[in-house]
Coordinates of C-alpha atoms in Angstrom, one line a residue:
Chain H
X250 CA 107.2 103.7 132.0
X251 CA 109.8 104.6 129.4
X252 CA 108.0 105.7 126.2
X253 CA 110.2 105.7 123.1
X254 CA 108.3 107.8 120.7
X255 CA 108.9 108.3 116.9
X256 CA 108.3 111.9 115.8
X257 CA 108.1 111.1 112.1
X258 CA 109.8 113.2 109.5
X259 CA 108.7 116.8 109.4
X260 CA 107.2 118.9 112.2
X261 CA 105.5 118.8 115.5
X262 CA 102.2 117.5 114.1
X263 CA 103.8 114.4 112.7
X264 CA 103.7 112.7 116.1
X265 CA 100.9 110.2 116.4
X266 CA 97.9 111.0 118.7
X267 CA 99.1 108.1 120.9
X268 CA 102.5 109.5 121.1
X269 CA 101.2 113.0 122.0
X270 CA 99.1 111.5 124.8
X271 CA 102.2 109.7 126.2
X272 CA 104.2 113.0 126.0
X273 CA 101.5 114.8 127.9
X274 CA 101.5 112.4 130.8
X275 CA 105.3 112.3 131.0
X276 CA 107.3 114.1 133.7
X277 CA 110.5 114.2 131.8
X278 CA 110.9 114.5 128.0
X279 CA 114.1 113.9 126.1
X280 CA 114.8 114.6 122.4
X281 CA 117.5 112.6 120.6
X282 CA 119.0 115.0 118.2
X283 CA 122.1 113.6 116.7
X284 CA 121.0 110.9 114.3
X285 CA 118.4 112.9 112.5
X286 CA 116.6 116.3 112.6
X287 CA 113.1 117.7 112.3
X288 CA 112.4 120.8 110.2
X289 CA 111.6 122.6 113.5
X290 CA 113.5 123.3 116.7
X291 CA 113.0 122.1 120.2
X292 CA 111.3 125.4 121.2
X293 CA 108.4 124.6 118.8
X294 CA 108.1 121.2 120.4
X295 CA 108.1 122.7 123.8
X296 CA 105.4 125.2 123.0
X297 CA 103.3 122.5 121.3
X298 CA 103.6 120.1 124.3
X299 CA 103.5 122.8 126.9
X300 CA 106.5 121.1 128.6
X301 CA 110.2 121.4 128.8
X302 CA 112.2 119.2 126.3
X303 CA 115.8 118.2 127.1
X304 CA 118.1 117.7 124.2
X305 CA 119.8 114.3 124.6
X306 CA 123.2 114.3 122.7
X307 CA 125.2 111.3 121.8
X308 CA 127.3 111.4 124.9
X309 CA 124.2 111.5 127.2
X310 CA 122.4 108.6 125.5
X311 CA 125.5 106.4 125.2
X312 CA 127.3 107.2 128.4
X313 CA 124.7 108.5 130.8
X314 CA 121.5 106.6 129.9
X315 CA 120.8 105.9 133.6
X316 CA 120.0 109.6 134.1
X317 CA 117.4 109.4 131.3
X318 CA 116.0 106.3 132.9
X319 CA 116.1 107.6 136.5
X320 CA 112.8 106.7 138.3
X321 CA 111.2 105.5 135.1
X322 CA 109.9 102.5 137.0
X323 CA 107.6 104.9 138.9
X324 CA 107.1 107.9 136.6
X325 CA 106.6 108.3 132.9
X326 CA 109.6 109.4 130.8
X327 CA 109.4 110.1 127.1
X328 CA 112.4 109.7 124.8
X329 CA 111.6 111.3 121.5
X330 CA 113.3 110.1 118.3
X331 CA 113.0 111.7 114.8
X332 CA 111.6 109.1 112.5
X333 CA 110.9 105.7 114.1
X334 CA 112.5 104.6 117.4
X335 CA 114.2 101.6 115.7
X336 CA 116.0 103.7 113.1
X337 CA 119.3 104.0 115.0
X338 CA 121.2 101.5 117.1
X339 CA 121.6 103.8 120.1
X340 CA 117.9 103.6 120.9
X341 CA 118.2 99.9 120.9
X342 CA 120.9 100.3 123.6
X343 CA 118.5 102.4 125.7
X344 CA 115.8 99.8 125.5
X345 CA 118.2 97.0 126.4
X346 CA 119.4 99.1 129.4
X347 CA 115.8 99.8 130.5
X348 CA 115.1 96.1 130.4
X349 CA 118.1 95.4 132.6
X350 CA 116.6 97.9 135.1
X351 CA 113.2 96.3 134.9
X352 CA 111.7 99.5 133.6
X353 CA 108.6 98.8 131.4
X354 CA 109.1 100.2 127.9
X355 CA 106.5 101.1 125.3
X356 CA 107.6 101.9 121.8
X357 CA 105.3 104.2 119.7
X358 CA 106.2 103.8 116.0
X359 CA 106.2 106.4 113.3
X360 CA 107.4 106.9 109.7
X361 CA 111.1 106.9 109.0
X362 CA 113.1 107.3 105.9
X363 CA 113.3 103.5 105.7
X364 CA 109.7 103.3 104.7
X365 CA 108.8 106.9 103.6
X366 CA 111.5 106.5 100.8
X367 CA 108.6 104.8 98.9
X368 CA 107.7 108.3 98.0
X369 CA 110.4 108.3 95.3
X370 CA 108.2 105.9 93.3
X371 CA 110.2 102.7 93.8
X372 CA 108.6 99.8 95.6
X373 CA 110.0 99.1 99.1
X374 CA 110.2 95.3 98.6
X375 CA 112.7 95.9 95.7
X376 CA 115.3 97.5 98.0
X377 CA 118.3 95.5 99.1
X378 CA 120.3 96.4 102.2
X379 CA 120.5 100.0 103.3
X380 CA 123.9 101.7 103.4
X381 CA 125.4 104.8 105.0
X382 CA 127.8 107.2 103.2
X383 CA 130.1 109.1 105.5
X384 CA 131.9 112.4 104.8
X385 CA 135.3 111.9 103.2
X386 CA 138.2 113.7 104.9
X387 CA 141.6 114.4 103.4
X388 CA 143.0 111.3 105.1
X389 CA 139.9 109.0 105.5
X390 CA 138.0 108.0 102.4
X391 CA 136.3 104.7 103.4
X392 CA 134.6 102.9 100.5
X393 CA 133.4 99.6 102.0
X394 CA 129.8 100.6 101.4
X395 CA 130.7 100.2 97.7
X396 CA 130.8 96.4 98.2
X397 CA 127.3 96.5 99.8
X398 CA 125.9 98.6 96.9
X399 CA 127.5 96.1 94.5
X400 CA 125.8 93.2 96.3
X401 CA 122.4 94.9 95.7
X402 CA 123.4 96.0 92.2
X403 CA 124.3 92.4 91.1
X404 CA 120.8 91.3 92.3
X405 CA 119.2 94.2 90.5
X406 CA 117.9 95.7 93.7
X407 CA 117.6 99.4 94.7
X408 CA 119.9 100.8 97.4
X409 CA 118.8 103.5 99.9
X410 CA 121.9 105.5 100.9
X411 CA 121.6 107.4 104.2
X412 CA 123.9 110.4 104.2
X413 CA 126.2 111.5 107.0
X414 CA 125.2 113.9 109.7
X415 CA 127.8 115.6 111.9
X416 CA 126.3 117.3 114.9
X417 CA 128.2 118.5 117.9
X418 CA 131.5 117.3 116.5
X419 CA 134.8 118.7 117.8
X420 CA 137.7 119.7 115.5
X421 CA 140.8 117.5 116.1
X422 CA 142.6 120.5 117.5
X423 CA 139.9 121.4 119.9
X424 CA 139.6 117.7 120.9
X425 CA 143.3 117.5 121.5
X426 CA 143.3 120.6 123.7
X427 CA 140.2 119.4 125.5
X428 CA 138.2 122.4 124.5
X429 CA 134.4 121.8 124.4
X430 CA 134.0 123.9 121.3
X431 CA 131.8 122.3 118.6
X432 CA 131.8 122.7 114.9
X433 CA 128.6 123.8 113.2
X434 CA 126.4 120.9 112.2
X435 CA 127.0 119.4 108.7
X436 CA 124.5 117.4 106.7
X437 CA 125.7 115.6 103.6
X438 CA 124.0 116.7 100.4
X439 CA 123.0 114.5 97.5
X440 CA 125.7 116.3 95.5
X441 CA 128.4 115.4 97.9
X442 CA 127.3 111.8 98.1
X443 CA 127.2 111.5 94.3
X444 CA 130.7 113.1 94.1
X445 CA 132.1 110.6 96.6
X446 CA 130.4 107.6 94.8
X447 CA 131.8 108.7 91.4
X448 CA 135.3 109.0 92.9
X449 CA 135.1 105.5 94.3
X450 CA 133.8 104.2 91.0
X451 CA 136.7 105.9 89.3
X452 CA 139.1 104.0 91.5
X453 CA 137.3 100.6 91.6
X454 CA 135.9 100.6 88.1
X455 CA 133.4 97.8 88.9
X456 CA 130.5 99.4 87.1
X457 CA 128.3 99.9 90.1
X458 CA 127.8 103.6 90.1
X459 CA 128.8 105.0 86.8
X460 CA 128.1 108.6 85.7
X461 CA 125.1 107.3 83.7
X462 CA 123.7 105.0 86.4
X463 CA 120.2 106.1 87.4
X464 CA 119.6 107.4 90.9
X465 CA 117.0 109.4 92.8
X466 CA 117.9 112.3 95.1
X467 CA 115.5 112.9 97.9
X468 CA 115.4 115.9 100.2
X469 CA 113.1 116.5 103.2
X470 CA 110.9 113.5 102.5
X471 CA 107.5 113.9 104.2
X472 CA 107.7 117.7 104.5
X473 CA 105.9 120.3 102.5
X474 CA 109.2 121.3 100.8
X475 CA 110.0 117.7 99.8
X476 CA 112.2 117.5 96.7
X477 CA 112.7 114.4 94.6
X478 CA 114.8 114.4 91.4
X479 CA 115.6 111.3 89.3
X480 CA 118.4 111.2 86.9
X481 CA 121.9 109.9 86.1
X482 CA 124.5 110.4 88.8
X483 CA 126.2 112.9 86.5
X484 CA 122.9 114.9 86.3
X485 CA 122.3 114.8 90.0
X486 CA 125.8 116.2 90.7
X487 CA 124.6 119.7 90.2
X488 CA 120.9 119.7 91.2
X489 CA 120.2 122.1 94.1
X490 CA 118.2 120.1 96.6
X491 CA 118.1 122.8 99.3
X492 CA 118.3 122.3 103.0
X493 CA 118.7 119.0 104.9
X494 CA 118.0 116.1 105.3
X495 CA 119.0 114.4 102.0
X496 CA 119.1 110.8 101.0
X497 CA 120.0 109.1 97.7
X498 CA 118.5 106.0 96.1
X499 CA 120.5 104.0 93.6
X500 CA 118.1 102.4 91.1
X501 CA 118.5 98.6 90.6
X502 CA 118.0 96.9 87.2
X503 CA 115.0 95.0 88.3
X504 CA 112.9 98.2 88.3
X505 CA 109.4 97.4 87.1
X506 CA 107.6 99.4 84.4
X507 CA 105.2 100.7 87.0
X508 CA 108.1 102.0 89.1
X509 CA 109.7 103.6 86.1
X510 CA 106.4 105.3 85.2
X511 CA 106.1 106.8 88.7
X512 CA 109.8 107.8 88.9
X513 CA 109.7 109.4 85.4
X514 CA 107.5 112.2 86.9
X515 CA 110.6 113.2 88.9
X516 CA 113.1 113.0 86.0
X517 CA 115.6 115.7 85.6
X518 CA 115.4 115.0 81.8
X519 CA 112.4 112.7 81.0
X520 CA 113.7 111.9 77.6
X521 CA 117.1 110.7 78.5
X522 CA 115.6 109.0 81.6
X523 CA 113.4 106.9 79.3
X524 CA 116.3 106.1 77.0
X525 CA 118.5 104.8 79.8
X526 CA 115.6 102.9 81.5
X527 CA 114.9 101.0 78.2
X528 CA 118.6 100.4 77.6
X529 CA 119.8 99.4 81.1
X530 CA 116.8 98.8 83.3
X531 CA 113.2 97.4 83.1
X532 CA 113.4 94.2 81.0
Chain L
X194 CA 93.2 117.8 97.5
X195 CA 93.6 114.0 97.8
X196 CA 95.1 113.2 101.2
X197 CA 96.7 109.7 101.3
X198 CA 97.1 109.0 105.0
X199 CA 98.9 106.3 106.8
X200 CA 97.0 105.0 109.8
X201 CA 100.0 103.1 111.3
X202 CA 99.7 99.7 112.8
X203 CA 97.3 99.4 115.7
X204 CA 94.3 101.5 116.5
X205 CA 92.6 104.9 115.8
X206 CA 95.2 106.8 117.9
X207 CA 98.1 105.7 115.7
X208 CA 97.1 108.3 113.1
X209 CA 99.4 111.4 113.2
X210 CA 98.0 114.7 114.4
X211 CA 98.6 116.0 110.9
X212 CA 96.7 113.1 109.4
X213 CA 93.8 113.6 111.8
X214 CA 93.6 117.3 110.9
X215 CA 93.4 116.3 107.2
X216 CA 90.6 113.7 107.9
X217 CA 88.6 116.4 109.8
X218 CA 88.6 118.7 106.9
X219 CA 87.7 116.1 104.3
X220 CA 84.3 115.7 102.8
X221 CA 84.8 112.1 101.8
X222 CA 86.8 109.5 103.6
X223 CA 87.8 106.1 102.2
X224 CA 89.5 103.2 104.1
X225 CA 91.6 100.7 102.1
X226 CA 91.0 97.4 103.8
X227 CA 92.3 94.6 101.7
X228 CA 96.1 94.8 102.0
X229 CA 96.2 95.1 105.7
X230 CA 94.0 95.6 108.8
X231 CA 93.9 97.5 112.0
X232 CA 93.0 95.9 115.3
X233 CA 89.8 97.9 115.2
X234 CA 86.9 98.2 112.8
X235 CA 85.7 101.1 110.7
X236 CA 82.9 101.9 113.3
X237 CA 85.5 102.9 115.8
X238 CA 87.2 105.1 113.2
X239 CA 83.9 106.7 112.3
X240 CA 83.1 107.5 115.9
X241 CA 86.6 108.8 116.5
X242 CA 86.5 111.1 113.4
X243 CA 82.8 111.9 113.8
X244 CA 82.4 111.2 110.1
X245 CA 81.4 108.4 107.7
X246 CA 84.1 106.1 106.4
X247 CA 83.6 104.2 103.2
X248 CA 85.4 100.9 102.8
X249 CA 87.3 100.8 99.6
X250 CA 87.8 97.2 98.4
X251 CA 90.2 96.1 95.8
X252 CA 87.7 96.3 93.0
X253 CA 86.8 99.9 93.9
X254 CA 90.5 101.1 94.1
X255 CA 91.7 99.2 91.0
X256 CA 88.7 99.7 88.7
X257 CA 86.7 102.6 90.0
X258 CA 89.4 105.0 91.3
X259 CA 87.7 107.9 89.5
X260 CA 84.8 107.7 91.9
X261 CA 87.2 108.1 94.8
X262 CA 88.9 111.0 93.1
X263 CA 85.6 112.7 92.0
X264 CA 85.8 116.5 92.7
X265 CA 89.0 116.1 94.6
X266 CA 90.3 119.1 92.7
X267 CA 87.8 121.2 94.6
X268 CA 87.1 119.4 97.9
X269 CA 89.3 117.4 100.3
X270 CA 89.1 113.7 100.0
X271 CA 91.0 111.4 102.4
X272 CA 92.2 107.9 101.5
X273 CA 93.2 106.0 104.6
X274 CA 95.8 103.2 104.4
X275 CA 96.8 100.9 107.2
X276 CA 100.5 101.3 107.8
X277 CA 102.2 103.8 105.3
X278 CA 100.6 104.9 102.0
X279 CA 103.5 103.5 100.0
X280 CA 103.3 100.0 101.4
X281 CA 101.2 98.6 98.6
X282 CA 101.3 99.1 94.8
X283 CA 97.6 99.9 94.4
X284 CA 98.0 103.2 96.3
X285 CA 100.7 104.1 93.9
X286 CA 98.2 103.6 91.1
X287 CA 95.8 105.9 92.8
X288 CA 98.4 108.7 93.1
X289 CA 99.4 108.3 89.4
X290 CA 95.7 108.5 88.4
X291 CA 95.2 111.7 90.6
X292 CA 98.3 113.2 88.9
X293 CA 96.7 112.5 85.4
X294 CA 93.6 114.3 86.6
X295 CA 95.7 117.3 87.9
X296 CA 94.4 116.6 91.4
X297 CA 96.9 117.8 94.1
X298 CA 98.0 114.9 96.3
X299 CA 99.4 115.1 99.8
X300 CA 100.9 112.0 101.4
X301 CA 100.9 111.8 105.2
X302 CA 103.4 109.1 106.2
X303 CA 103.2 106.7 109.1
X304 CA 104.8 103.5 110.5
X305 CA 104.5 100.3 108.5
X306 CA 105.7 96.8 109.1
X307 CA 108.6 97.7 106.7
X308 CA 110.2 99.8 109.4
X309 CA 108.4 98.8 112.6
X310 CA 109.8 95.3 112.2
X311 CA 112.9 96.8 113.8
X312 CA 111.0 95.9 117.0
X313 CA 112.2 92.3 116.6
X314 CA 115.7 93.4 117.5
X315 CA 117.4 93.1 114.1
X316 CA 118.8 96.3 112.5
X317 CA 116.8 97.5 109.5
X318 CA 119.9 98.1 107.4
X319 CA 120.8 94.5 107.6
X320 CA 117.6 93.4 105.8
X321 CA 117.7 92.4 102.1
X322 CA 114.7 92.5 99.8
X323 CA 111.3 91.8 101.3
X324 CA 109.2 88.9 100.1
X325 CA 105.6 87.8 100.2
X326 CA 104.5 84.3 101.0
X327 CA 101.1 83.3 99.5
X328 CA 98.8 80.6 100.7
X329 CA 99.4 77.3 99.0
X330 CA 96.4 75.6 97.5
X331 CA 96.1 71.9 96.5
X332 CA 97.1 72.8 92.9
X333 CA 99.2 76.0 93.3
X334 CA 102.3 75.9 95.4
X335 CA 104.5 78.7 94.1
X336 CA 108.0 78.8 95.5
X337 CA 109.7 81.6 93.5
X338 CA 110.2 83.6 96.7
X339 CA 112.6 80.9 97.8
X340 CA 115.0 82.3 95.2
X341 CA 114.7 85.8 96.7
X342 CA 115.3 84.5 100.2
X343 CA 118.3 82.6 99.0
X344 CA 119.7 85.8 97.5
X345 CA 119.5 87.5 100.9
X346 CA 120.7 84.3 102.6
X347 CA 123.9 84.1 100.5
X348 CA 124.7 87.7 101.5
X349 CA 124.0 87.0 105.1
X350 CA 121.1 89.4 105.2
X351 CA 117.8 89.1 107.0
X352 CA 114.5 88.6 105.1
X353 CA 111.2 90.1 106.1
X354 CA 108.4 87.8 104.9
X355 CA 105.0 89.4 104.5
X356 CA 102.3 86.9 104.9
X357 CA 99.2 86.4 102.7
X358 CA 95.9 88.1 103.4
X359 CA 92.7 86.9 101.7
X360 CA 89.9 89.4 102.1
X361 CA 86.6 89.3 100.1
X362 CA 87.7 86.3 98.0
X363 CA 85.2 84.2 96.2
X364 CA 85.3 80.4 96.0
X365 CA 86.0 79.1 92.5
X366 CA 82.4 77.7 92.5
X367 CA 80.8 81.0 93.5
X368 CA 83.0 82.9 91.0
X369 CA 82.0 80.5 88.2
X370 CA 78.3 80.9 89.0
X371 CA 78.7 84.6 89.3
X372 CA 77.5 84.6 92.9
X373 CA 78.8 87.6 94.9
X374 CA 79.3 85.4 98.0
X375 CA 82.6 86.0 99.8
X376 CA 84.7 83.6 101.9
X377 CA 85.6 84.6 105.4
X378 CA 88.9 86.6 105.6
X379 CA 92.0 84.5 106.1
X380 CA 95.3 85.8 107.4
X381 CA 98.4 83.5 107.2
X382 CA 99.9 82.6 110.5
X383 CA 103.6 82.3 111.3
X384 CA 103.0 78.6 111.7
X385 CA 101.5 78.2 108.2
X386 CA 104.4 80.3 106.6
X387 CA 107.0 78.1 108.4
X388 CA 105.2 75.0 107.3
X389 CA 105.3 76.1 103.7
X390 CA 108.9 77.2 103.9
X391 CA 110.0 73.8 105.3
X392 CA 108.0 72.0 102.5
X393 CA 109.9 74.1 99.9
X394 CA 113.2 73.4 101.6
X395 CA 112.4 69.7 101.6
X396 CA 111.9 69.9 97.8
X397 CA 114.8 72.2 96.9
X398 CA 117.3 71.2 99.6
X399 CA 119.5 74.3 99.1
X400 CA 119.9 74.9 102.8
X401 CA 118.1 78.3 102.9
X402 CA 115.4 77.6 105.4
X403 CA 116.3 74.4 107.3
X404 CA 114.4 73.2 110.4
X405 CA 117.3 74.6 112.5
X406 CA 117.5 78.0 110.7
X407 CA 116.8 80.9 113.1
X408 CA 113.7 83.0 112.5
X409 CA 111.6 85.5 114.4
X410 CA 107.8 85.3 114.4
X411 CA 106.1 88.6 114.8
X412 CA 102.4 89.2 115.5
X413 CA 100.5 92.5 115.8
X414 CA 103.7 94.6 115.8
X415 CA 103.0 98.0 117.3
X416 CA 99.9 97.0 119.3
X417 CA 99.6 96.3 123.0
X418 CA 99.3 92.6 122.3
X419 CA 102.5 92.5 120.2
X420 CA 104.1 89.0 120.3
X421 CA 107.6 88.3 119.2
X422 CA 109.2 84.9 119.4
X423 CA 112.6 83.9 118.1
X424 CA 113.7 80.3 117.5
X425 CA 114.4 77.7 114.9
X426 CA 111.8 77.2 112.2
X427 CA 111.1 73.9 113.8
X428 CA 110.4 75.6 117.1
X429 CA 108.2 78.3 115.6
X430 CA 106.0 75.7 113.9
X431 CA 104.0 75.2 117.0
X432 CA 104.1 78.5 118.8
X433 CA 100.7 80.1 119.2
X434 CA 101.0 83.7 118.0
X435 CA 97.3 84.6 118.4
X436 CA 95.3 86.8 116.0
X437 CA 96.4 88.6 112.9
X438 CA 98.6 90.2 111.5
X439 CA 101.6 88.0 111.5
X440 CA 104.9 88.3 109.8
X441 CA 108.1 86.3 109.8
X442 CA 111.8 87.3 109.7
X443 CA 114.4 84.9 108.6
X444 CA 117.7 85.7 110.3
X445 CA 120.8 86.3 108.1
X446 CA 124.3 85.1 109.1
X447 CA 125.6 88.6 109.3
X448 CA 123.7 89.2 112.5
X449 CA 125.8 91.3 114.9
X450 CA 126.4 90.5 118.5
X451 CA 124.2 93.4 119.6
X452 CA 121.3 92.2 117.4
X453 CA 121.7 88.7 118.9
X454 CA 121.7 90.1 122.4
X455 CA 118.4 92.0 121.8
X456 CA 116.8 89.1 119.9
X457 CA 117.7 86.6 122.7
X458 CA 115.1 88.3 124.9
X459 CA 112.5 86.8 122.6
X460 CA 114.0 83.4 122.3
X461 CA 111.7 80.4 122.6
X462 CA 114.7 78.5 124.2
X463 CA 117.5 81.0 125.1
X464 CA 120.0 78.2 125.5
X465 CA 119.6 76.5 122.2
X466 CA 119.3 80.0 120.6
X467 CA 122.7 80.9 121.9
X468 CA 124.2 77.7 120.7
X469 CA 122.9 78.1 117.2
X470 CA 123.9 81.8 117.1
X471 CA 127.5 80.9 118.0
X472 CA 127.6 77.9 115.5
X473 CA 125.9 79.4 112.4
X474 CA 125.6 83.2 112.9
X475 CA 127.6 86.1 114.5
X476 CA 131.2 85.7 113.5

């Protein structure tokens, strides 16, 4: 059996009891560690499980999935995923591959940012499509997600923006020279995301993410050090959210009064928050 | 401390280890049981926790929340919610009320249908806003959610439809006579939801949910008896999905090839599914 197990958002105790039971009866345990991270390292998981945990990097999952699946028709193998198993497309690939090999698969769900973002005070059913913001480089500054945000914006819906994670990336030089030297991991901050959004707005001028548009920066949702700050994009530009992972919610104009009341608790400046809510949101 | 704890989707072992630890140190435990249900009853939870569990019905949570919160500034109280705590607006009310009373609140997240629906094979970031379909009565046949589905449809996005739950409802006669007699609980099936959607389409004729539109019926997601069937609305009309809870996903035209490949495994009729995918979806 292949168990695909969500670990939730924070530490080793966010696994479900059902998930932990599956881990305990597995002969091999893999941890997918390139689409998200826990607040703890694999050593802590290993001591909690009393078992070895193998880090599965992108290359292993995408190109060598059969090694993960080896013998899984006869023994139990656990594939651990931060958040929920269906949060990233690569896990879907693994499930499809297991099916092809007639390996039974059991998915054990958990919280992911896709539902835990409700902690920011906005209702989940008022969110439109989710978008991802990637790191700009000097030569690559993609802005197609602006069109997706605009689609939500026109409907008055909120947008959850997932922020880029770069783990085990090679520099262009090292890649060109075939050197397996990896850059330190990078996690996009709310500040960087806001900066990029404002740059795109400056170019496109379609009024989708203006300096005084309301947004909610979220850091380490579901952990004890969770930090949520609501304010204008301009205000969020300089708020220190601390360590990863961050995400950003752009507030849609259909925001209800009850949502606004909850979000206000997180406002950077409650007074200006209220003024802007009354002027541009909640009708 | 008020712990608001998600129970996940299936049985007593879907609670997280962190959630179970909080329950074990709580003096009072409430179970919210009107916006969703587990596959097990409160007795099973009580024997698993070794503690009494009080059912919190809608009236208690909405009108008598202070009894739930009594002393929670000095003792631990757990409020259990099927799925994730932020799945329903009433839990938000409880958190706001606790804040007013200066009671510390800790939310322990879990899977909910909002993220576990990824099990149907469609990617979560391709979903638009989520809608709720309520039971039609002879005199009340609301169709405003059709407009929301249309907004997603125009953008090519998928729509998660949450289906109505009627728990502890009184008949109009019993209510008029002030008799506290409750009707048996009712849970909308995929079939009933599809029937209502086709009726609205018949009236509105805007091409949003036609008999040959693709959809995915989901029952008991995250449980061992999970059932997922993809097909046209016409096909899903007569599929037996078994017991509650059901939900329905309307497929948007932006479906990727990889999504289609995964969903095809659940197709009622893989051949016609492929034909319709090629004709109306995946471009």
